Coordinates of C-alpha atoms in Angstrom, one line a residue:
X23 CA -42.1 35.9 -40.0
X24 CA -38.4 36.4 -41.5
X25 CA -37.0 33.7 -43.4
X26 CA -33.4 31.9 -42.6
X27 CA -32.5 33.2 -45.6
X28 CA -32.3 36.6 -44.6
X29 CA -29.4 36.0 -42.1
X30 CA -25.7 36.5 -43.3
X31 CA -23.4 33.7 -44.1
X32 CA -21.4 35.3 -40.7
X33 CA -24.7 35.2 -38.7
X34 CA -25.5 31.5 -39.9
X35 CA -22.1 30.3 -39.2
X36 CA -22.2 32.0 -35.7
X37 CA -25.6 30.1 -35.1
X38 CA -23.6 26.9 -36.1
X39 CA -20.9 28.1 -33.5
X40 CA -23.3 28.3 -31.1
X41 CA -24.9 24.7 -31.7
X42 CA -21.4 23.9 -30.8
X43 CA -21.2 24.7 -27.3
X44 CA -21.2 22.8 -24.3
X45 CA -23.6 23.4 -22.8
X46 CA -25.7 24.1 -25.7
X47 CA -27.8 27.0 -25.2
X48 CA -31.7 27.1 -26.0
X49 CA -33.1 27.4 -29.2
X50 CA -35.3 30.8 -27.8
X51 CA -31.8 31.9 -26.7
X52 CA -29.5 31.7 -29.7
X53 CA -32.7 33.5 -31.6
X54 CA -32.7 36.5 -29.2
X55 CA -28.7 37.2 -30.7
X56 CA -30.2 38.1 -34.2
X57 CA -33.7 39.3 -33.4
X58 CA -34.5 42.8 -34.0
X59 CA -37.2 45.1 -35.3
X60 CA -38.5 43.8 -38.5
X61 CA -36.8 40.5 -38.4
X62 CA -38.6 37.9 -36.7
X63 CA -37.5 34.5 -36.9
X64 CA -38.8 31.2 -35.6
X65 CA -37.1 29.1 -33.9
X66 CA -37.9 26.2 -36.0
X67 CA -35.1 27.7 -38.3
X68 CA -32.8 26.2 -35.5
X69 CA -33.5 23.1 -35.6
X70 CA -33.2 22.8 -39.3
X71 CA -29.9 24.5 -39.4
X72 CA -28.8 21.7 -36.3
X73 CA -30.0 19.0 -38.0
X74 CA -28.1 20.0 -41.4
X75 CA -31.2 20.8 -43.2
X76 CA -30.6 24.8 -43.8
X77 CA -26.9 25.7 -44.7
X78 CA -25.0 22.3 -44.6
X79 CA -21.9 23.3 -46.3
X80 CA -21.0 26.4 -43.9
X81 CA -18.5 25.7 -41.2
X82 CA -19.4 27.4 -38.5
X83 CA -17.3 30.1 -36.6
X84 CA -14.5 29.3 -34.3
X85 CA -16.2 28.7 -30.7
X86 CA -13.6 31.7 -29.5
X87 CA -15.4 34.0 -32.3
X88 CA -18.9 32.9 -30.8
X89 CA -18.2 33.3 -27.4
X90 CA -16.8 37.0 -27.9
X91 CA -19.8 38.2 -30.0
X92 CA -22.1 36.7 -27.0
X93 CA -20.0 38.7 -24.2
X94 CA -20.2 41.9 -26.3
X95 CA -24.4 41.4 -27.2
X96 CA -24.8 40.7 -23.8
X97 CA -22.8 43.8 -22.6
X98 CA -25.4 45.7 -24.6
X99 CA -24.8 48.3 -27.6
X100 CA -25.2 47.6 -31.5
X101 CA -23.0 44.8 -32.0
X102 CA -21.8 43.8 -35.9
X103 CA -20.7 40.1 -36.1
X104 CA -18.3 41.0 -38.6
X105 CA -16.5 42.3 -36.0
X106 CA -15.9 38.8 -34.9
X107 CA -16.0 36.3 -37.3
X108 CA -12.8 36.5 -39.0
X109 CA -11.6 33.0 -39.6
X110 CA -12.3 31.9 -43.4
X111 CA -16.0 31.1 -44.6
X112 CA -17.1 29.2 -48.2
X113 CA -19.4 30.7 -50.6
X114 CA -23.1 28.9 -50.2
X115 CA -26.2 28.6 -52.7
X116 CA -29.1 27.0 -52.8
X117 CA -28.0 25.0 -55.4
X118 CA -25.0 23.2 -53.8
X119 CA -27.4 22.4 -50.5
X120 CA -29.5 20.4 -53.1
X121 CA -27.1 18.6 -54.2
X122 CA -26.0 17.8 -50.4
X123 CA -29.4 17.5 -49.5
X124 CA -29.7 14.7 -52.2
X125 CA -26.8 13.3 -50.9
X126 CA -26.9 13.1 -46.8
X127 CA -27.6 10.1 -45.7
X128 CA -28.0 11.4 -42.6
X129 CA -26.5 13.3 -39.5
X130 CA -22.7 11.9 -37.2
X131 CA -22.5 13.1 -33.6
X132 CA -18.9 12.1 -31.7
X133 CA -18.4 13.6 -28.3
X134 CA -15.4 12.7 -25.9
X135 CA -17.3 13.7 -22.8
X136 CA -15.0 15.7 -19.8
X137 CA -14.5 13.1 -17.1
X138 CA -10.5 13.9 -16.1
X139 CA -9.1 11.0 -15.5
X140 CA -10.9 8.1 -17.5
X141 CA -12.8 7.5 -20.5
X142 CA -16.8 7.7 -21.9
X143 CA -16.8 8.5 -25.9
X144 CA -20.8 7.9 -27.5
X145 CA -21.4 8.3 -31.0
X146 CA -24.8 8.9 -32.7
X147 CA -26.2 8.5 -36.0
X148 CA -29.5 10.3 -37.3
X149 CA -30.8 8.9 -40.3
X150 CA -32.6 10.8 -42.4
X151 CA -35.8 7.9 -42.2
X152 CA -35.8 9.1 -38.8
X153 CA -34.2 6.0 -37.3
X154 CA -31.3 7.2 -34.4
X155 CA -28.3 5.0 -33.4
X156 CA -26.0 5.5 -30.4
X157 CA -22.9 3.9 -29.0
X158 CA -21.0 4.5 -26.1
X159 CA -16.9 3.1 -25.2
X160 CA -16.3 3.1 -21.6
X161 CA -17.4 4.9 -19.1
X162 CA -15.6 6.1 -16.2
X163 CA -13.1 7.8 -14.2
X164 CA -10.7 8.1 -10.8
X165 CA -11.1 11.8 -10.7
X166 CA -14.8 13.3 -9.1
X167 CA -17.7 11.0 -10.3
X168 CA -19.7 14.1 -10.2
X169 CA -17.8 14.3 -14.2
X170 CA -18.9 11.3 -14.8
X171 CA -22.5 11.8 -13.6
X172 CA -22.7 15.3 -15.4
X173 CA -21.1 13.5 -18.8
X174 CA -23.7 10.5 -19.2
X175 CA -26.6 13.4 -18.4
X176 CA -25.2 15.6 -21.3
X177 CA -24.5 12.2 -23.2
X178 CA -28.1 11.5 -22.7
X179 CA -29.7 15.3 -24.0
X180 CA -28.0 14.6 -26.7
X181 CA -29.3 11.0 -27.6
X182 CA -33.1 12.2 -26.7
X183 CA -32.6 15.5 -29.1
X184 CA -31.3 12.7 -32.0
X185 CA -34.8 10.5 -30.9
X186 CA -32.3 8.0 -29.9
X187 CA -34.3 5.9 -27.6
X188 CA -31.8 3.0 -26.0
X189 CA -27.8 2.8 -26.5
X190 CA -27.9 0.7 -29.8
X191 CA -24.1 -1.1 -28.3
X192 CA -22.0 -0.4 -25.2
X193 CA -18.4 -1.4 -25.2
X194 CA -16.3 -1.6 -21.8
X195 CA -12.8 -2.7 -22.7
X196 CA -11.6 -3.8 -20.0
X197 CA -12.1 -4.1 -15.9
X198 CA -10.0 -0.9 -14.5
X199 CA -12.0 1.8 -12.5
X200 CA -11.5 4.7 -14.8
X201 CA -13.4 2.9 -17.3
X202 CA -15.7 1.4 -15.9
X203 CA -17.0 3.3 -12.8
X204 CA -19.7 5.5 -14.3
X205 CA -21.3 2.4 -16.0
X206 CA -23.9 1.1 -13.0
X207 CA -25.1 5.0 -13.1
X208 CA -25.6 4.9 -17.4
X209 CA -27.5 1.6 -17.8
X210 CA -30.0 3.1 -15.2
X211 CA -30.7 5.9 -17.4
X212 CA -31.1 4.0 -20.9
X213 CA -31.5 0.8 -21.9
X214 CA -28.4 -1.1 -23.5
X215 CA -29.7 -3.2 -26.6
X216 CA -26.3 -4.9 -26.8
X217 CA -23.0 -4.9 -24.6
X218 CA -19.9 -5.8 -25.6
X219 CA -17.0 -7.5 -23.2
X220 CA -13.2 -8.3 -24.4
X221 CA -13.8 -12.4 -23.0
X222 CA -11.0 -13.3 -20.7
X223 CA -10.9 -17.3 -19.1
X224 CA -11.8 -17.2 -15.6
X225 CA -7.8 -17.6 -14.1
X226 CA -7.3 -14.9 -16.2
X227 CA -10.1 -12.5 -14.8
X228 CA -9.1 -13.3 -11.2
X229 CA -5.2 -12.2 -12.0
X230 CA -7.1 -8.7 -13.0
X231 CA -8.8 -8.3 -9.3
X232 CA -5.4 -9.7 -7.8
X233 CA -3.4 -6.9 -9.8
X234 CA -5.9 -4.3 -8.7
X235 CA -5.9 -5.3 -5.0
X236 CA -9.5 -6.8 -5.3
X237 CA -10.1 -8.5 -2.4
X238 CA -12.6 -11.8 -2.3
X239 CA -14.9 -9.7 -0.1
X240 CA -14.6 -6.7 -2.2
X241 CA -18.3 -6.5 -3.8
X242 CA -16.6 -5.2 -7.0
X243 CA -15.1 -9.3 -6.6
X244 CA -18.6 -10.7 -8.3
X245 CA -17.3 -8.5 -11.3
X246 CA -14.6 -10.2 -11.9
X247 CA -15.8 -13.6 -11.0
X248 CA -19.0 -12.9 -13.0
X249 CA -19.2 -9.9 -15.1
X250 CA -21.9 -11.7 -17.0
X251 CA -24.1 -12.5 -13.6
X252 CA -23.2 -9.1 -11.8
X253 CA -24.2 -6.7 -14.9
X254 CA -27.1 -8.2 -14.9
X255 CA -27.6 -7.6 -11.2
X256 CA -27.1 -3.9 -11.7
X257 CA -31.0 -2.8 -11.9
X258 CA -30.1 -1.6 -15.8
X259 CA -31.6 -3.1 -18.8
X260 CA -29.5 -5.0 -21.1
X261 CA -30.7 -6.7 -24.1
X262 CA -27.6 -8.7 -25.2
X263 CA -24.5 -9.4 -24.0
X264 CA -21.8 -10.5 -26.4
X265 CA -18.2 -12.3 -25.9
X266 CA -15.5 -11.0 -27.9
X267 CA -12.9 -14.1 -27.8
X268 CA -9.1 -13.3 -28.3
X269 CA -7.8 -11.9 -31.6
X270 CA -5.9 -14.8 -33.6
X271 CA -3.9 -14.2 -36.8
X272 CA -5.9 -15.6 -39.0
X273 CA -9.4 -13.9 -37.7
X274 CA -8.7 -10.4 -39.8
X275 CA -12.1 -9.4 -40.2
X276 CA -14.0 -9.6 -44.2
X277 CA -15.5 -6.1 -45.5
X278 CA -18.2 -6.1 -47.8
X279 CA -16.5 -4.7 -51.3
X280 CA -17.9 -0.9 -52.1
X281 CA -19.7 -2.2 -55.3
X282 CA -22.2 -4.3 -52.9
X283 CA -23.4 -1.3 -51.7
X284 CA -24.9 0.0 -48.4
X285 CA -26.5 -3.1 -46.3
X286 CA -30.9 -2.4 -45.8
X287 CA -31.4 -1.4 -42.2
X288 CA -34.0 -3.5 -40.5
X289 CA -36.7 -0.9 -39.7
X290 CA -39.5 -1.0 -37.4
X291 CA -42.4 1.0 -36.0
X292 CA -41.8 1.6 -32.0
X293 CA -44.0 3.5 -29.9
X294 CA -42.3 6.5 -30.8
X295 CA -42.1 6.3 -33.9
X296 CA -39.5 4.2 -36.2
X297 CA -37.1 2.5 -34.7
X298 CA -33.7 0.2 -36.0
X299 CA -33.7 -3.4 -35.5
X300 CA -31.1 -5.3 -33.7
X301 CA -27.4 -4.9 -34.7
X302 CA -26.6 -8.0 -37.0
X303 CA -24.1 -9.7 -35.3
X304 CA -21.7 -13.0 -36.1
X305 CA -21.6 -15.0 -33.6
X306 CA -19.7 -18.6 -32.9
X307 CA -20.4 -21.0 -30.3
X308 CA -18.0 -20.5 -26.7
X309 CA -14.3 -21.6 -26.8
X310 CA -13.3 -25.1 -24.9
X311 CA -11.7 -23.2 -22.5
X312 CA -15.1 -21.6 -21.4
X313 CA -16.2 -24.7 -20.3
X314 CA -16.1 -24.1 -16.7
X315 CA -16.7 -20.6 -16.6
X316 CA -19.5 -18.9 -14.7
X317 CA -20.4 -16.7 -17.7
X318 CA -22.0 -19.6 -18.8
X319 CA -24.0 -20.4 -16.1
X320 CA -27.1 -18.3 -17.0
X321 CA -30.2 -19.3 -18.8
X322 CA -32.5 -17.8 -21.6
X323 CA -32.1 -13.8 -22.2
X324 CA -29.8 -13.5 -19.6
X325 CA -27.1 -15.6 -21.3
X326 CA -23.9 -14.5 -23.0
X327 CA -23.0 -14.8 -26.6
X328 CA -19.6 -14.9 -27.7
X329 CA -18.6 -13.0 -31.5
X330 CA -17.3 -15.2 -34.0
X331 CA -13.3 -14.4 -34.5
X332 CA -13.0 -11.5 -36.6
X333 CA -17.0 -10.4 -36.5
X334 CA -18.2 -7.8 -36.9
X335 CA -21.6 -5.8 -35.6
X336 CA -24.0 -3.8 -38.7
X337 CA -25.6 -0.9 -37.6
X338 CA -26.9 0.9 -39.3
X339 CA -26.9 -0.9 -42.5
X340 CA -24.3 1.3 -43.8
X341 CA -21.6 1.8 -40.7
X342 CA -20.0 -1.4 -38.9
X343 CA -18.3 -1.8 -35.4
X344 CA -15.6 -4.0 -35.7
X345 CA -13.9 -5.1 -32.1
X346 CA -10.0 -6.3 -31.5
X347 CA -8.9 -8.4 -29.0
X348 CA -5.6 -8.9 -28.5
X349 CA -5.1 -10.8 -25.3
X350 CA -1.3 -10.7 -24.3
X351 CA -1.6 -12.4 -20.7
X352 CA -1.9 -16.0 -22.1
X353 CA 0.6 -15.9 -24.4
X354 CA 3.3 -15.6 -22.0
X355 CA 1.9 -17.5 -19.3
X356 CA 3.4 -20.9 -19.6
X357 CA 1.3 -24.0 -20.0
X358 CA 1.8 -25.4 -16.3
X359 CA 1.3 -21.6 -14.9
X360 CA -2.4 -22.0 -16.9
X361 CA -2.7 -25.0 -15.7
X362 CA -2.4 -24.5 -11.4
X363 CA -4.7 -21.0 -12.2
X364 CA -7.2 -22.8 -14.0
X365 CA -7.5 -25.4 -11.1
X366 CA -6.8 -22.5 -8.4
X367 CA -10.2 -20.7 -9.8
X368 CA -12.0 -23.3 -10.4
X369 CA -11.7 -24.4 -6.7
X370 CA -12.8 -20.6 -5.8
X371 CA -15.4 -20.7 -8.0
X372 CA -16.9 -23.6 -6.3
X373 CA -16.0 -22.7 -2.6
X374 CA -17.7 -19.6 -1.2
X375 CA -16.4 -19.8 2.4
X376 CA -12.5 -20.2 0.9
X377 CA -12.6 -17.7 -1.3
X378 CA -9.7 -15.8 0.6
X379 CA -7.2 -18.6 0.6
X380 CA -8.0 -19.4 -2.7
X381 CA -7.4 -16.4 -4.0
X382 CA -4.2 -15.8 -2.0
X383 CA -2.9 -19.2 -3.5
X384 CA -3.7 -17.9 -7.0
X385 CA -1.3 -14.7 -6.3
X386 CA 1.8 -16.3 -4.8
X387 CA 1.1 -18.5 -8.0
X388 CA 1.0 -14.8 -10.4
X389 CA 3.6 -13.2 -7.9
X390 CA 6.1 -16.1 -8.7
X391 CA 5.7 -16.0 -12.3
X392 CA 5.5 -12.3 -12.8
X393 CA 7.2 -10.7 -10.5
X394 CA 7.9 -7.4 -13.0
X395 CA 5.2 -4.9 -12.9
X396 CA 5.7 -4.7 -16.7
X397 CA 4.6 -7.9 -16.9
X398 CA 0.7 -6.6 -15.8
X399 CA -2.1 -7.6 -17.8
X400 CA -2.6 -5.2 -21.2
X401 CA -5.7 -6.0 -21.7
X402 CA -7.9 -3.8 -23.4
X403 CA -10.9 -4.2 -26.2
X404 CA -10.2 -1.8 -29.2
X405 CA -12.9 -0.5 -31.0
X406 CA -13.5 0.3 -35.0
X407 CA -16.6 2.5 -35.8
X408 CA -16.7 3.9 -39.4
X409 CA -18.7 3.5 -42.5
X410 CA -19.0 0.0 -44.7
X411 CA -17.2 0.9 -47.7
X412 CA -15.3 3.9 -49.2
X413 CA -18.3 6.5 -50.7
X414 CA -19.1 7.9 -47.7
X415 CA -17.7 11.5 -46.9
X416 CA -18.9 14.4 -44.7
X417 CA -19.9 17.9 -44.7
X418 CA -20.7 20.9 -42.7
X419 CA -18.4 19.4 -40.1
X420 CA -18.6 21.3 -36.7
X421 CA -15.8 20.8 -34.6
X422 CA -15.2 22.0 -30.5
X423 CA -11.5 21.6 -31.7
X424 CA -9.4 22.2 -35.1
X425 CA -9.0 19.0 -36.7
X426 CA -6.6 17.9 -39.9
X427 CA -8.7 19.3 -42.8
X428 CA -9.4 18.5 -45.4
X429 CA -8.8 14.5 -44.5
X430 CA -11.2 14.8 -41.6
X431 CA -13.8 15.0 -44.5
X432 CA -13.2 11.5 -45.8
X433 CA -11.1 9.6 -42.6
X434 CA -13.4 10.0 -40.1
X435 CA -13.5 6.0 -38.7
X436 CA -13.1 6.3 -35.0
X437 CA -10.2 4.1 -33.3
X438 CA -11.1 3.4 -29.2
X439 CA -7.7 1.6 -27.9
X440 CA -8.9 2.1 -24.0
X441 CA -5.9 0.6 -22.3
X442 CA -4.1 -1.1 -24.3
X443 CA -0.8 -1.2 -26.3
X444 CA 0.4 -0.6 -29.6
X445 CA 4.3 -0.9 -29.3
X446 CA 6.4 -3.5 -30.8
X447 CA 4.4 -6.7 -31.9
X448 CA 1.8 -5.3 -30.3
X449 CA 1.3 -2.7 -33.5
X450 CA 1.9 -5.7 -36.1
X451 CA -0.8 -7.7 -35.2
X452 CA -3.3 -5.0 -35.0
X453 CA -2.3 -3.6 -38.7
X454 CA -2.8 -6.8 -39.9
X455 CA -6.0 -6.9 -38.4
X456 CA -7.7 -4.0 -39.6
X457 CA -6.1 -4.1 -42.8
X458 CA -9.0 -5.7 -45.0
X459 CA -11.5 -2.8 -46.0
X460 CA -8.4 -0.4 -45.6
X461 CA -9.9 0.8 -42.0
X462 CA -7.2 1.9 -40.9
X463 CA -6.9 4.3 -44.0
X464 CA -10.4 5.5 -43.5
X465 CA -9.5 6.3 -39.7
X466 CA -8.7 9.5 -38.8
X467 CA -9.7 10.4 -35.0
X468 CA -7.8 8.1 -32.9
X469 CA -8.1 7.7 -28.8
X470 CA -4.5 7.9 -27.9
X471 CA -3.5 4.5 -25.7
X472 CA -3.8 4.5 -22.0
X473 CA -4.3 8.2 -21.9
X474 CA -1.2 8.7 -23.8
X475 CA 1.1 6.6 -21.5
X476 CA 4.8 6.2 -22.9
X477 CA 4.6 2.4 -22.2
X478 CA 1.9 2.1 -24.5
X479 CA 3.3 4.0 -27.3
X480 CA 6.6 4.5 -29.3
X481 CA 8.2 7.4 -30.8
X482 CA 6.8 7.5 -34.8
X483 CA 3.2 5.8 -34.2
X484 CA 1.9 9.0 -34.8
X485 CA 3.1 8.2 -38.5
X486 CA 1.8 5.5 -38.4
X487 CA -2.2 6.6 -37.3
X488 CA -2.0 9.8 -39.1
X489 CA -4.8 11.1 -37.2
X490 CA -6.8 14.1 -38.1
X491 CA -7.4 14.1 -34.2
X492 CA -5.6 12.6 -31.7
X493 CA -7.3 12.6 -28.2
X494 CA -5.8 12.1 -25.4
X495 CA -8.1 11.3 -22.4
X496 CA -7.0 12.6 -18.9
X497 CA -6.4 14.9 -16.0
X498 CA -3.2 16.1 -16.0
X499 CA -3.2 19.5 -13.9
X500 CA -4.8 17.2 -10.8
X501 CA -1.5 15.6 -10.3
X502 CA -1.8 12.8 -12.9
X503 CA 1.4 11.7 -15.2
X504 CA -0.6 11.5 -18.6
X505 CA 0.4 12.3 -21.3
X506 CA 3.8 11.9 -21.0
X507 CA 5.6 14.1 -22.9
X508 CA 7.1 11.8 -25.6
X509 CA 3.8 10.5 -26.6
X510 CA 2.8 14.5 -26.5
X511 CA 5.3 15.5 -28.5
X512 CA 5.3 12.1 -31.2
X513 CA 1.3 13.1 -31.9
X514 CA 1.5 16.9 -32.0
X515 CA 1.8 17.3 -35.3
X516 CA -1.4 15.4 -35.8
X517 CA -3.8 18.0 -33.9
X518 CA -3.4 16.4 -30.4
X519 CA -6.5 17.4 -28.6
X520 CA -6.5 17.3 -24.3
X521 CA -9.5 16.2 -23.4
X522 CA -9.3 16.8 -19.3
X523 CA -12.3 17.4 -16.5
X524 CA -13.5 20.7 -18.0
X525 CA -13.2 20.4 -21.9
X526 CA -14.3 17.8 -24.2
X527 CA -14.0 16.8 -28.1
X528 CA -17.6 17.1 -30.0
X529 CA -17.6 16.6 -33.5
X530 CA -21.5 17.1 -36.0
X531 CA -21.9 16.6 -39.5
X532 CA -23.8 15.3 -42.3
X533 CA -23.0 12.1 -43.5
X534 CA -22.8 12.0 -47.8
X535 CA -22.6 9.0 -50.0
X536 CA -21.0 9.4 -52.5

């Protein structure tokens, strides 16, 4: 049996190209390109070279280089792949993968999964100790659910491959279809340790329904009256489900200072093997205004938690989620306008068989008050994902895409803004936010705002991000307006990446402490 070894650097990186693609082909398969008389190889070299084991400093080819050399093996013929790996390699020996190997904490998996006109990102990290970790932000879309469907069955290959056995945390930030419609079909195929909701009062919820023409008898009503009591009723399994109160000025979140070094995961043994404890989470008792709302209303497992101000969620033990809610509605709704909808929903809450002309008071009440569409609710739960700290780099990094290099090696925090908006104020308060344990310096692949919408944006936030990707989430050849061109043309520079209803943005590599 041949060893890896006796593959060229361009026949390893095209092997790393090949791990690559979407859909991934076999392990047998990729080994039948570099087969031949006298070499033999086992496909167990695969895996290694996947997991970052064998060869993790080599970028792999460009995914344009691997699929040619494919087409041409397939067509038959000697093939050389020198002929088609062209783009620039780096010098490997087996002394430098020591020193990574030394290094690697482990193995980072970010995919942006194809689902036109919506959202699902997941994340996964394999530890080297053999514990897996996986997240997912939203998941939906308005364009085919078949997208969606085909996404969280990809999403979940790739978290059995890992040994990922349940979605470690689930965020859905906010209530609109495109996010959320794909979610009753992805808690029926994993279990959800912890779920994460931006918390909005109750008068505040029903505006949501009332802006998106949710009727009282609409089933998808019982989310918004109950999102607690109707995820529940899904048929999923949820461990936790957490609270994450509005985002004050003064709730900037704490970061633990490098020199305390990475936090001990909580390990245990499973009946697969080991398996991480539950995220360590801070959380606060309910706001006063919470008092009368239904979220509250359950008992034992099934009741919510709220997240302290500023918390934070460790997982795992070296790489935090860190959640923003900046809550906009109640801020410009005027005392006595809170005041008539809290009562308004209160009563609806209480009486079933008046539902209809409750709700219909409570939108001649919001119609009166804001009758500007830009007035809307711009509510949305952004998301922080990156490593506690500033020692942690990558290597090996395999991208579907180009991304910002060399940057992408050591600013490689995620940023999920869903829906909502950075313009104006807007941008202030979330710099100020994130500006303890210099997260936003660390960040470097960004999910543009609303799919790149121009009221969500303003001409020189690209500056501002810097991302070393900058993804932008819809469907714009099936008739959609995102992106719109300004906020196209303001992130270009900063490797703008389309991710639409046929391609999607995967990123692998091993994760170094420095």
């Amino acid at each position: 049996m041949a060893s890896a070894h006796s593959l060229s650097v361009v026949e390893r990186r095209l092997i790393k190209g090949m791990l690559m693609l979407e859909p991934q082909p076999t392990d047998q398969s990729i080994l039948a390109y570099f087969t031949r008389p006298g070499r033999d190889l086992n496909h167990a070299r695969i895996a290694e070279i996947r997991n970052g084991w064998l060869f993790p400093t080599l970028p792999p080819a460009m995914p344009e280089e691997v699929t040619a050399f494919m087409a041409a093996w397939v067509g038959g013929g000697a093939v050389d792949p020198n002929s088609y790996v062209t783009s620039p390699g780096v010098s490997v020996d087996a002394e430098d993968d020591d020193v990574v190997g030394d290094r690697q904490v482990g193995t980072l998996r970010l995919d942006w999964w194809p689902v036109g006109q919506g959202l699902f990102a997941s994340g996964i990290i394999q530890g080297r100790n053999g514990v897996a970790v996986s997240w997912v932000y939203d998941c939906g879309t308005v364009s085919q659910q078949k997208l969606i469907k085909k996404a969280i069955t990809r999403d979940q290959t790739a978290r059995k491959r890992a040994g990922a056995s349940a979605i470690k945390l689930a965020v859905l930030s906010h209530f609109d279809k495109d996010h959320i419609s794909g979610f009753t079909t992805l808690i029926q195929t994993c279990r959800i340790e912890t779920l994460l909701l931006p918390y909005l009062p109750l008068w505040q919820r029903l505006v949501l329904a009332i802006e998106q023409g949710v009727i009282a008898d609409d089933p998808a009503f019982g989310f918004f009256l109950d999102p607690v009591g109707y995820l529940r009723g899904l048929g999923g399994e949820i461990g936790e489900i957490l609270l994450v109160p509005p985002s004050g000025p003064d709730d900037a979140p704490d970061a633990p200072d490098d020199s305390e070094g990475p936090i001990e995961p909580t390990v245990m043994e499973g009946l697969g093997g080991p398996v991480e404890g539950p995220l360590k989470a801070e959380r606060a008792d309910p706001p006063a205004e919470a008092s009368d709302d239904p979220v509250l209303d359950h008992q034992g497992s099934s009741e919510a938690k709220f997240l302290a101000p500023g918390g934070r969620l460790l997982s795992p033990g070296f790489w935090e989620f860190v959640p923003y809610n900046d809550v906009t509605m109640a801020a410009r709704a005027d005392a006595v306008f809170v005041a008539d909808a809290r009562a308004l929903a209160k009563r609806l809450k209480n009486e079933e068989t008046e539902r209809d002309e409750r709700l219909d008071e409570l939108k001649r009440l919001y119609e009166a008050k804001f009758k500007n569409s830009k007035h809307r609710n711009l509510i949305s739960l952004f998301l922080y994902s990156g490593p506690i700290g500033r020692r942690f780099s990558l290597a090996g990094l395999a991208a579907s895409h180009p991304v910002r290099l060399p940057e992408a090696f050591v600013r490689f925090a995620q940023v999920h803004t869903g829906d909502g908006t950075l313009k104006q104020d807007y941008w202030a308060r979330f710099r100020d936010f994130y500006r303890k344990g210099k997260r936003l310096e660390k960040a470097g692949i960004v999910q543009i705002m609303h799919h790149g919408a121009a009221g969500n944006s303003e001409v020189g936030m690209a500056a501002r991000l810097r991302p070393v990707a900058s993804i932008f989430s819809s469907d714009p050849a099936k008739g959609h307006k995102h992106p719109d061109a300004e906020v196209l043309r303001d992130f270009w520079p900063y490797h703008s990446i389309q991710v639409d209803d046929a391609k999607g943005f995967h990123l692998s590599a091993l994760l170094l402490m420095r």
